[in-house]
Amino acid sequence: MRVNIGEIARRAGVARSTVSYALTGKRPVSEETRQRIQAVIEELNYRPNAAARALKEGRTRTIGLVIPPASQRLTDMQLGFVATVVDAAARADLDVLLSPSGGEHERSFERVVTGRRVDGVILMEIRLEDDRVTRLRQSGLPFVGIGRTSHPEDMTWVDVDYETLISQCVHHLADLGHRNIALVNRSAELVAAGYGPGHRAQAGFTRAVAQRDLHGVHACCADDAQAGLSCVERLLAEHPELTAIATINETAITGMYRALAQAGLAVPKDFSIAGVAAQHLAENLDPPLTSADVPTIELGARAVELLIQRIADPGSTHRHLLAAPPISLRGTTGPAKPRA
Amino acid sequence: MRVNIGEIARRAGVARSTVSYALTGKRPVSEETRQRIQAVIEELNYRPNAAARALKEGRTRTIGLVIPPASQRLTDMQLGFVATVVDAAARADLDVLLSPSGGEHERSFERVVTGRRVDGVILMEIRLEDDRVTRLRQSGLPFVGIGRTSHPEDMTWVDVDYETLISQCVHHLADLGHRNIALVNRSAELVAAGYGPGHRAQAGFTRAVAQRDLHGVHACCADDAQAGLSCVERLLAEHPELTAIATINETAITGMYRALAQAGLAVPKDFSIAGVAAQHLAENLDPPLTSADVPTIELGARAVELLIQRIADPGSTHRHLLAAPPISLRGTTGPAKPRA
DNA sequence: TTGTATGCGTTATCAG
DNA sequence: CTGATAACGCATACAA
């Protein structure tokens, strides 16, 4: 079963190099021998050994995708990125090696980065200060971030412009007359760890609140429905003046809806809510969420594209893509109505 | 930057083999030289080249995970499998190569199977008759199915016992007095293509309906909320006698809820619904779904475990794990109440 | 305890 | 147009 290029050459009565060239087309091979070789290859179902090829060529035709550890469930948006990255990579005949990073899986990341297992890396869930970025940088391995650090100039990335988007959400709510708005962020641990979207969303929120002279409340919330429920319960109790929420925590939204319903608040009649979410999720919520739909497909595909360019020319200048999709109105926001 | 074992040996003033042995521990190395070597390794941040090692050892320390093509969104259950497989593999110091199969991505699957890129494969979303199983079998590559074909004896797999579980759902509903029950299956295309869970759920449904002398309706439904909505709308219109639904289509459930609400049917007062779903999803629905919670974590981890065994001893007898978790009552089922 | 030599399967270089 | 041969980086049997 272990058929190699030498065996093909022997059976076809040619040299190993001829088989190689017949395969890669990097030098002319007469039609006759080409066909003879092709016949043997198909008969034995031969395929070049990837490890040998990688060793010789110095490239693996594989990219690494570093994801948050699986233990904490991925968000819909993250899943969208994984799916489209895999898809775009397959389209370019690249394989994808998955590496859960963070927590207990440092070894996996280390293997990917330093074992020459991949030609480049796509890094998700980047912190403002991120050790992995430092590691990748010093390793010299080409990489692209889905997300960016606080010094984003000297790396290549695609990202969602949470700052602008949350700001737009607030302005949209303010236009509807809301004066007391809460931002429901991701988990406190994540924000404390310097999670970029969390900080940037907060910055955008603060800015817009100041611009419109509103009263803003900031709350962190873990990534699940239960947390969303208790977070909003608490917000409603502690801040009876609130009439709207802006959020980047898509996983907690169903819980927020539930808390509002339990408090007897109808959306959007009594309370408005807008956010940044994966389009698929926003559309499938009940009611569908007014949100800035993150174009995960485009971003994921672009990340792969940028990585391929970067692998081809590691010295090229860094490129960036900051996505700020428009807000899709789906009916979870309406005119402000003061609460009791 | 291209530091190899020879460079380490040179700087440490030893032979290449000594470095290798110091690394693998497969032969004693004096503490002194060991430390000297270690120092150089850390200084240069050396890590063995994975391709060279794979070429020499004949194994890659990588497993392949074949997933449904990314274009069609993965279900929560599938995502649970991916996450736990990656996690369990990382724990065993194995990397995971992702391969979307089906549709336009045949090349990716072919590369994984035949290019010696992985030591074994975990195959998801298996059909009753599945070409990929045939390919894997003839390739001699160890593999484990999450799911099984119609001839499951001669392969290793873990699976969810949809037949038993849907049967139990029906019995549970019958116990509550329901006499007219619908099964909402996955999409018609999937079922037509011989998708195992779809067929087995239908078998279990038919069996239980016969055993309890009920009236059963079978409906296929695409994997999204919109489809769930229109599917249930249609069911309610065409079968006014229905009072309950059993389903394996977790992605469509929010849509089903919406259709029931729009028809003025309260769950569980006027209408009952039970299903097979990922625990996380069932718990986070509103209302939380009474369902058999598929233990994705255990199944995923077991699949990796079985694959590791199979790689170690490819000749060993095939093992199987059929999971039939108990139904968790979460309040979406209640006594039958005849509809108008 | 350490060093030397060989081969894993490819592709590139050099001859012809 | 084709053949022989030398690397790629590592692990191991063999020799010392």
XYZ file of C-alpha atoms (C1' of nucleotides) in Angstrom:
712
model
C 0.000 0.000 0.000
C 2.972 2.351 0.547
C 3.397 3.359 -3.057
C 5.965 6.065 -3.701
C 7.319 7.930 -6.647
C 10.122 5.397 -7.148
C 7.646 2.582 -7.585
C 5.751 4.573 -10.198
C 8.995 5.327 -12.004
C 10.032 1.676 -11.949
C 6.735 0.436 -13.349
C 6.602 3.144 -15.974
C 10.209 2.490 -16.903
C 11.353 6.066 -16.326
C 13.395 8.014 -13.789
C 11.887 9.324 -10.578
C 12.456 12.875 -11.656
C 10.487 12.295 -14.822
C 7.501 11.205 -12.792
C 7.888 14.281 -10.656
C 7.989 16.557 -13.675
C 5.097 14.798 -15.312
C 3.170 15.570 -12.171
C 4.152 19.174 -11.619
C 4.584 20.159 -15.224
C 7.680 22.142 -14.316
C 9.482 20.828 -17.332
C 8.237 19.378 -20.597
C 7.550 15.641 -20.754
C 6.680 13.867 -23.985
C 3.034 13.077 -24.340
C 3.760 9.384 -24.650
C 5.687 8.964 -21.387
C 3.279 11.311 -19.684
C 0.419 9.005 -20.486
C 2.304 5.890 -19.481
C 3.138 7.477 -16.143
C -0.412 8.700 -15.663
C -1.716 5.192 -16.261
C 0.518 3.690 -13.589
C -0.371 6.465 -11.166
C -4.040 5.805 -11.575
C -3.611 2.073 -11.384
C -1.804 2.304 -8.066
C -3.756 5.361 -6.922
C -0.538 7.141 -6.155
C -0.471 10.545 -4.479
C 2.714 12.378 -3.464
C 3.633 12.064 0.193
C 2.852 15.391 1.796
C 5.581 15.160 4.414
C 8.315 14.467 1.902
C 7.106 17.229 -0.308
C 6.931 19.638 2.601
C 10.432 18.685 3.682
C 11.844 19.226 0.256
C 9.878 22.305 -0.738
C 9.968 24.006 2.609
C 6.260 24.649 2.552
C 3.325 22.637 3.725
C 0.348 23.951 1.760
C -1.353 24.186 5.108
C -2.421 27.165 7.172
C -2.990 27.231 10.889
C -6.187 28.597 12.370
C -5.805 29.540 16.010
C -9.153 29.520 17.757
C -10.223 30.201 21.327
C -10.174 27.048 23.458
C -13.146 24.885 22.678
C -14.181 24.548 26.288
C -15.737 27.981 26.221
C -18.292 27.735 23.472
C -17.558 29.683 20.368
C -19.919 32.472 19.426
C -21.875 32.430 16.207
C -19.562 35.024 14.824
C -16.459 33.020 15.625
C -18.049 29.967 14.080
C -18.795 31.972 10.997
C -15.126 32.872 10.750
C -13.964 29.302 11.186
C -16.373 28.051 8.555
C -15.478 30.636 5.965
C -11.756 30.374 6.576
C -11.901 26.620 6.047
C -13.998 27.127 2.982
C -11.802 29.793 1.439
C -8.681 27.787 2.207
C -10.100 24.663 0.584
C -10.880 26.717 -2.463
C -7.194 27.641 -2.667
C -6.187 24.004 -2.133
C -4.883 24.756 1.312
C -5.518 22.550 4.294
C -6.349 24.022 7.666
C -4.763 22.940 10.906
C -6.858 23.878 13.892
C -5.174 24.972 17.077
C -7.052 25.822 20.232
C -4.947 28.362 22.056
C -5.103 29.693 25.545
C -5.562 27.870 28.782
C -4.187 24.392 28.778
C -3.429 24.166 25.106
C -0.248 26.194 24.817
C 1.585 23.199 23.413
C -0.726 23.051 20.452
C -0.027 26.681 19.580
C 3.697 26.207 20.103
C 3.711 23.186 17.781
C 1.937 25.059 15.058
C 4.089 28.141 15.270
C 7.473 26.644 15.657
C 7.297 23.163 14.188
C 7.022 24.401 10.608
C 3.708 22.612 10.347
C 2.069 25.460 8.487
C 2.971 28.135 5.989
C 1.071 30.802 7.828
C -1.408 31.417 10.587
C -4.753 33.085 11.032
C -5.160 34.239 14.586
C -8.574 34.786 16.109
C -9.724 36.487 19.268
C -6.799 38.838 19.607
C -6.171 40.828 22.770
C -4.976 44.423 22.862
C -1.711 43.045 24.175
C -1.288 39.542 22.862
C 1.613 37.211 23.568
C 0.761 35.072 20.611
C 1.198 38.010 18.284
C 4.605 38.590 19.810
C 5.495 34.930 19.403
C 4.353 34.863 15.805
C 6.196 38.045 15.031
C 9.490 36.778 16.374
C 9.004 33.426 14.699
C 8.847 35.114 11.338
C 5.839 33.035 10.331
C 3.390 34.998 8.168
C 0.154 35.640 9.994
C -3.085 37.525 9.701
C -5.268 38.560 12.587
C -9.017 38.406 12.715
C -8.923 41.176 15.234
C -6.013 43.466 16.106
C -3.828 44.538 18.997
C -3.494 48.039 20.358
C -0.578 48.597 17.983
C -2.174 47.367 14.812
C 0.008 49.123 12.271
C 2.716 46.519 12.059
C 0.579 43.508 11.475
C -1.896 42.417 8.829
C -5.478 42.061 9.968
C -9.157 42.177 9.269
C -11.455 43.350 12.009
C -14.895 44.568 12.879
C -15.096 48.232 13.778
C -16.867 47.722 17.078
C -16.144 51.258 18.165
C -17.909 52.820 15.225
C -20.700 50.278 15.188
C -21.622 50.607 18.841
C -21.395 54.339 18.461
C -23.831 54.132 15.565
C -26.170 51.975 17.613
C -26.184 54.599 20.343
C -26.791 57.381 17.859
C -29.611 55.394 16.314
C -31.190 54.923 19.730
C -30.654 58.574 20.606
C -32.363 59.537 17.356
C -35.359 57.570 18.585
C -35.389 59.635 21.747
C -33.615 57.270 24.120
C -31.666 59.121 26.774
C -30.687 56.280 29.109
C -28.884 53.464 27.406
C -26.893 50.484 28.635
C -24.019 48.747 26.867
C -23.967 45.010 27.479
C -20.413 43.913 26.868
C -18.775 40.493 26.800
C -17.603 38.871 30.036
C -15.724 40.812 32.689
C -12.808 38.361 32.485
C -12.512 38.851 28.753
C -12.585 42.620 29.048
C -10.142 42.544 31.945
C -7.831 40.380 29.818
C -7.736 43.171 27.264
C -10.154 41.718 24.751
C -10.127 44.238 21.918
C -13.785 44.322 20.847
C -14.826 44.764 24.478
C -12.609 47.798 24.946
C -13.380 49.322 21.593
C -17.111 48.878 22.019
C -16.824 50.610 25.371
C -14.862 53.441 23.826
C -17.439 53.911 21.078
C -20.222 53.813 23.623
C -18.588 56.398 25.861
C -17.916 58.661 22.942
C -21.446 58.545 21.557
C -22.985 58.974 24.986
C -20.896 62.097 25.490
C -21.657 63.460 22.025
C -25.385 63.124 22.539
C -25.258 64.067 26.192
C -26.901 60.830 27.291
C -26.772 58.756 30.422
C -24.859 55.546 29.770
C -24.454 52.406 31.843
C -21.795 49.797 31.135
C -22.248 46.150 32.102
C -20.230 43.019 31.464
C -22.015 39.772 30.835
C -20.827 36.204 30.380
C -21.425 34.460 27.062
C -24.647 32.579 27.617
C -28.365 33.133 27.799
C -28.547 32.678 31.552
C -26.008 35.426 32.069
C -27.903 37.684 29.700
C -31.041 37.107 31.710
C -29.540 37.952 35.078
C -27.508 40.820 33.659
C -30.584 42.559 32.278
C -32.601 41.766 35.405
C -29.953 43.542 37.401
C -29.739 46.462 34.997
C -33.492 46.986 35.074
C -33.536 46.876 38.842
C -30.569 49.135 39.417
C -31.321 51.560 36.605
C -35.079 51.970 36.263
C -34.467 54.872 33.917
C -33.044 52.653 31.149
C -35.063 52.362 27.954
C -32.572 50.757 25.605
C -29.628 48.409 25.317
C -26.772 48.257 22.855
C -24.771 45.049 22.883
C -21.953 43.093 21.299
C -22.761 39.950 23.261
C -24.722 37.911 20.766
C -24.790 34.753 22.828
C -26.583 36.466 25.682
C -29.309 38.088 23.629
C -31.971 35.415 24.045
C -31.475 35.761 27.783
C -31.874 39.527 27.553
C -35.104 39.074 25.637
C -36.338 36.754 28.355
C -35.479 39.202 31.116
C -37.330 41.967 29.324
C -40.354 39.759 28.769
C -40.368 38.716 32.405
C -40.240 42.357 33.426
C -43.292 42.943 31.274
C -41.404 45.047 28.774
C -42.324 44.525 25.126
C -39.706 44.992 22.433
C -39.654 47.482 20.803
C -42.760 49.135 22.276
C -41.443 49.501 25.815
C -37.753 48.836 25.353
C -35.294 48.947 22.472
C -32.289 46.809 21.779
C -29.654 46.948 19.052
C -26.320 45.319 18.623
C -23.489 43.892 16.613
C -24.022 40.268 15.645
C -23.650 37.636 12.985
C -26.342 38.146 10.390
C -27.547 34.576 10.678
C -28.031 34.928 14.408
C -29.704 38.328 14.209
C -32.179 37.082 11.626
C -33.059 33.962 13.545
C -33.670 35.547 16.890
C -37.270 36.088 17.918
C -37.802 38.917 17.372
C -35.058 39.392 14.773
C -32.485 41.814 16.097
C -31.756 45.244 14.723
C -28.020 44.929 14.312
C -24.907 45.702 12.380
C -24.474 42.400 10.555
C -20.855 41.373 10.667
C -19.878 40.075 7.222
C -18.082 36.991 8.503
C -17.954 35.421 5.074
C -16.226 38.363 3.508
C -13.873 38.888 6.436
C -12.913 35.220 6.651
C -12.283 34.988 2.942
C -10.304 38.226 2.977
C -8.178 36.968 5.849
C -7.233 33.889 3.847
C -6.530 36.034 0.823
C -4.284 38.369 2.802
C -2.474 35.412 4.322
C -1.833 33.871 0.924
C -0.373 37.182 -0.255
C 1.702 37.435 2.853
C 3.063 33.912 2.425
C 3.946 34.702 -1.167
C 5.684 37.933 -0.172
C 6.464 38.091 3.538
C 8.121 41.468 3.154
C 5.135 43.243 1.665
C 3.551 46.089 3.553
C 0.850 45.261 6.054
C -2.722 45.615 4.955
C -5.805 46.168 7.035
C -9.529 45.768 6.585
C -11.866 47.366 9.071
C -15.466 46.434 8.458
C -18.274 48.731 9.522
C -21.436 47.287 8.010
C -24.599 49.375 8.120
C -27.229 48.688 10.757
C -30.064 46.499 9.505
C -33.358 47.601 10.996
C -35.304 44.528 12.050
C -37.738 46.004 14.471
C -36.193 45.736 17.914
C -35.788 49.484 18.200
C -38.523 52.044 18.443
C -39.351 55.436 19.941
C -38.359 55.824 23.566
C -41.112 55.421 26.097
C -40.280 56.410 29.680
C -40.574 53.541 32.146
C -42.705 53.711 35.302
C 16.044 31.536 11.308
C 16.056 28.033 9.809
C 17.565 26.262 12.770
C 17.840 22.508 12.493
C 19.147 19.698 14.608
C 22.598 19.902 13.028
C 22.973 23.507 14.084
C 22.089 22.618 17.640
C 24.597 19.786 17.593
C 27.315 22.025 16.216
C 26.793 24.720 18.828
C 26.582 22.206 21.633
C 29.654 20.433 20.346
C 27.968 17.040 20.022
C 26.714 14.757 17.272
C 23.297 15.232 15.736
C 22.154 11.920 17.090
C 22.979 12.980 20.609
C 20.679 15.946 20.262
C 17.980 13.702 18.930
C 18.355 11.279 21.819
C 18.482 14.070 24.332
C 15.158 15.177 22.926
C 13.342 11.875 22.722
C 14.999 10.222 25.711
C 15.211 6.968 23.793
C 18.733 6.416 24.980
C 20.592 7.709 28.010
C 22.451 10.988 27.687
C 24.762 12.308 30.388
C 23.233 15.031 32.471
C 25.968 17.445 31.541
C 25.605 17.217 27.777
C 21.857 17.107 28.162
C 21.907 20.463 29.853
C 24.294 21.965 27.378
C 22.068 20.828 24.537
C 18.974 22.075 26.290
C 20.546 25.480 26.728
C 21.304 25.808 23.035
C 17.827 24.604 22.130
C 16.244 27.247 24.275
C 18.577 29.928 23.090
C 17.704 29.289 19.470
C 14.148 28.275 20.280
C 14.619 25.106 18.291
C 11.748 22.717 17.606
C 12.039 19.605 15.429
C 10.737 20.024 11.900
C 7.414 18.238 11.782
C 7.695 17.279 8.131
C 11.093 15.659 8.541
C 9.928 13.813 11.588
C 6.764 12.653 9.835
C 8.758 11.502 6.860
C 11.129 9.503 8.988
C 8.648 8.095 11.459
C 5.874 7.433 9.026
C 3.354 9.188 11.207
C 2.220 12.751 11.418
C 0.787 13.139 14.924
C -2.168 14.690 13.202
C -5.709 13.474 12.746
C -8.133 14.539 10.070
C -11.610 15.749 10.907
C -13.960 15.559 7.968
C -16.849 17.970 8.376
C -19.838 18.844 6.230
C -19.064 21.670 3.806
C -19.020 24.980 5.608
C -21.397 26.640 3.194
C -24.347 24.939 4.790
C -24.166 26.100 8.369
C -23.198 23.497 10.912
C -25.741 22.605 13.552
C -25.091 23.150 17.225
C -24.558 19.453 17.613
C -21.995 19.289 14.846
C -20.219 22.267 16.326
C -20.162 20.518 19.659
C -18.469 17.556 18.025
C -15.873 19.677 16.286
C -15.048 21.537 19.465
C -14.680 18.470 21.634
C -12.723 16.547 19.033
C -10.242 19.393 18.739
C -10.067 19.645 22.484
C -9.568 15.931 23.089
C -6.983 15.744 20.341
C -5.016 18.660 21.759
C -5.028 16.908 25.099
C -3.353 13.929 23.435
C -0.875 16.231 21.668
C -2.467 15.583 18.332
C -3.148 18.283 15.809
C -6.366 18.368 13.851
C -6.564 18.907 10.131
C -9.982 20.103 9.056
C -11.416 18.909 5.794
C -14.759 20.071 4.464
C -16.082 17.222 2.353
C -18.891 17.025 -0.095
C -19.859 19.384 -2.839
C -16.961 21.211 -4.362
C -14.355 20.165 -1.852
C -13.574 16.611 -2.916
C -9.948 17.518 -3.441
C -9.556 18.382 0.197
C -10.863 15.007 1.290
C -8.702 13.233 -1.277
C -5.606 15.048 -0.044
C -6.278 14.097 3.520
C -6.991 10.476 2.798
C -4.341 9.719 0.294
C -1.551 12.182 0.895
C -0.467 10.631 4.195
C -1.162 13.937 5.860
C -2.824 12.342 8.865
C -2.542 9.211 10.964
C -6.278 8.693 11.080
C -9.586 10.307 10.326
C -12.764 11.152 12.154
C -15.650 11.274 9.748
C -18.790 13.250 10.508
C -22.216 13.311 8.938
C -22.142 9.799 7.540
C -24.739 8.555 5.077
C -26.292 5.101 5.105
C -24.277 4.449 1.967
C -21.201 6.595 2.039
C -18.503 6.769 -0.610
C -16.070 8.320 1.796
C -16.312 5.299 4.054
C -15.526 3.120 1.075
C -12.580 5.306 0.150
C -11.221 5.288 3.670
C -11.644 1.560 3.957
C -9.731 0.840 0.784
C -7.057 3.346 1.708
C -6.317 1.423 4.874
C -6.238 4.636 6.895
C -7.662 4.153 10.399
C -10.913 6.018 10.835
C -13.762 6.449 13.249
C -17.243 7.594 12.339
C -19.379 10.010 14.253
C -22.397 8.355 12.756
C -22.597 5.040 10.924
C -23.569 3.499 7.611
C -26.251 0.897 7.083
C -23.605 -1.802 7.516
C -22.035 -0.563 10.708
C -20.429 -3.779 11.926
C -17.171 -3.458 10.055
C -16.253 0.037 11.055
C -15.576 1.802 14.328
C -18.056 4.497 15.296
C -19.862 6.476 17.916
C -23.399 7.541 17.205
C -26.590 8.894 18.648
C -29.444 6.413 18.801
C -31.968 8.567 17.006
C -34.296 5.661 16.459
C -34.656 4.901 20.146
C -34.693 8.545 21.166
C -37.430 9.630 18.784
C -39.355 6.541 19.776
C -39.042 7.573 23.401
C -40.189 11.076 22.581
C -43.300 9.660 20.931
C -43.982 7.351 23.879
C -43.537 10.268 26.244
C -46.038 12.309 24.243
C -48.422 9.357 24.021
C -48.208 8.960 27.777
C -49.413 12.541 28.026
C -52.425 11.665 25.918
C -51.277 12.892 22.518
C -52.738 10.857 19.677
C -51.736 12.944 16.672
C -48.052 13.643 16.451
C -45.764 14.975 13.739
C -42.109 14.192 13.221
C -40.142 17.150 11.910
C -37.100 15.711 10.226
C -34.053 17.337 8.642
C -34.187 18.542 5.035
C -35.716 16.459 2.279
C -32.449 16.528 0.335
C -30.523 15.185 3.293
C -33.006 12.395 3.888
C -33.136 11.590 0.187
C -29.343 11.396 0.187
C -29.553 8.657 2.790
C -28.680 10.715 5.833
C -28.645 8.162 8.649
C -30.204 10.101 11.530
C -33.069 11.161 9.289
C -33.892 7.603 8.325
C -33.423 6.167 11.788
C -35.532 8.879 13.380
C -38.251 8.105 10.893
C -38.010 4.395 11.668
C -38.270 5.013 15.399
C -41.191 7.330 14.829
C -43.055 4.843 12.665
C -42.439 2.061 15.152
C -43.637 4.017 18.187
C -46.662 5.347 16.339
C -47.631 1.781 15.450
C -46.995 0.461 18.946
C -49.227 3.077 20.516
C -51.726 3.047 17.676
C -51.308 6.770 17.016
C -51.702 8.940 13.990
C -48.311 10.092 12.784
C -47.299 12.700 10.220
C -43.807 12.938 8.774
C -42.385 16.207 7.469
C -38.991 17.247 6.223
C -37.690 20.695 7.012
C -34.592 22.604 5.980
C -32.064 23.603 8.623
C -33.075 27.117 9.534
C -35.630 29.002 11.525
C -37.530 30.248 8.495
C -38.035 26.694 7.275
C -39.195 25.624 10.723
C -41.741 28.389 10.680
C -43.243 27.545 7.325
C -43.047 23.819 7.965
C -45.102 24.059 11.133
C -47.494 26.550 9.545
C -48.144 23.994 6.862
C -48.477 21.126 9.315
C -51.000 23.019 11.410
C -53.038 23.922 8.366
C -53.023 20.504 6.743
C -53.381 18.508 9.950
C -55.606 20.407 12.370
C -55.717 17.317 14.570
C -52.028 17.583 15.528
C -51.237 18.359 19.160
C -47.551 17.568 19.352
C -44.267 17.533 17.485
C -41.182 15.396 17.865
C -38.097 16.641 16.069
C -34.414 16.107 15.371
C -34.057 19.413 13.569
C -32.574 21.638 16.234
C -31.825 24.532 13.921
C -35.480 24.925 12.970
C -36.905 24.899 16.484
C -37.041 28.647 17.040
C -39.014 28.866 13.816
C -41.394 26.177 15.019
C -41.927 28.099 18.231
C -42.727 31.179 16.244
C -45.238 29.377 14.052
C -47.013 27.989 17.103
C -47.099 31.404 18.741
C -48.468 32.982 15.574
C -51.177 30.328 15.483
C -52.095 31.282 19.012
C -50.912 27.983 20.440
C -49.111 28.163 23.790
C -46.391 25.650 24.624
C -47.005 23.372 26.447
C -50.590 24.307 27.303
C -51.987 23.976 23.797
C -49.238 22.154 22.000
C -46.284 19.953 23.006
C -42.875 19.648 21.460
C -39.971 17.348 22.259
C -36.799 16.490 20.426
C -33.222 15.433 20.193
C -30.780 18.324 20.497
C -27.518 19.560 21.873
C -27.932 20.266 25.574
C -26.624 23.790 25.239
C -29.169 24.587 22.566
C -32.092 22.962 24.367
C -31.339 24.888 27.530
C -30.997 28.206 25.787
C -34.154 28.077 23.769
C -37.107 30.059 25.031
C -38.831 28.106 26.389
C -36.109 25.517 27.074
C -36.839 22.381 25.101
C -37.739 19.009 26.556
C -35.175 16.903 24.783
C -32.785 14.014 24.791
C -29.536 15.894 25.320
C -26.895 14.493 23.021
C -23.661 14.170 24.997
C -21.442 15.713 22.333
C -18.541 16.106 24.708
C -18.455 12.468 25.659
C -19.033 11.269 22.109
C -16.381 13.538 20.647
C -13.828 12.536 23.240
C -14.652 8.871 22.795
C -14.261 9.164 19.041
C -10.748 10.527 19.504
C -9.972 7.811 22.012
C -11.185 5.091 19.675
C -9.185 6.576 16.830
C -6.014 6.644 18.895
C -6.525 2.983 19.750
C -7.191 2.180 16.147
C -4.044 3.973 14.996
C -2.031 2.068 17.582
C -3.534 -1.251 16.521
C -5.228 -1.056 13.119
C -6.100 -4.723 13.235
C -8.084 -4.602 16.444
C -11.778 -5.435 16.373
C -14.188 -2.629 15.669
C -15.879 -0.976 18.583
C -19.129 0.918 18.726
C -20.780 3.379 21.047
C -24.460 4.095 20.655
C -25.629 6.876 22.939
C -29.232 7.057 24.106
C -29.351 9.777 26.752
C -32.517 10.105 28.835
C -35.050 12.791 27.995
C -34.662 15.929 30.099
C -38.038 17.406 30.930
C -37.869 21.159 30.490
C -41.499 22.009 30.201
C -42.343 22.015 26.501
C -44.542 18.936 26.843
C -47.831 18.681 28.709
C -51.176 16.899 28.664
C -52.824 16.781 25.271
C -55.560 19.307 24.643
C -57.629 18.769 21.513
C -57.467 21.662 19.080
C -60.523 23.448 17.740
C 27.944 7.376 27.039
C 28.744 9.197 22.302
C 29.621 9.401 17.128
C 28.770 7.659 12.090
C 26.028 6.224 8.437
C 21.721 5.416 6.222
C 17.129 6.129 4.493
C 12.288 8.179 4.684
C 9.936 10.373 -0.536
C 10.436 14.533 -3.016
C 12.193 17.939 -6.036
C 16.087 20.637 -8.077
C 20.544 20.565 -10.354
C 23.423 18.903 -13.403
C 24.478 15.891 -17.236
C 23.364 13.839 -21.422
C 13.286 15.453 -23.852
C 15.228 12.289 -20.011
C 18.294 10.106 -16.309
C 21.239 10.154 -12.233
C 22.185 12.308 -7.924
C 22.189 15.425 -4.140
C 19.904 17.587 -0.724
C 15.646 18.710 2.773
C 15.829 17.400 8.636
C 15.259 13.810 11.392
C 15.598 9.127 13.826
C 17.831 4.991 14.436
C 20.820 0.773 13.717
C 25.418 0.138 14.172
C 30.051 1.052 15.626
C 33.167 2.730 19.030
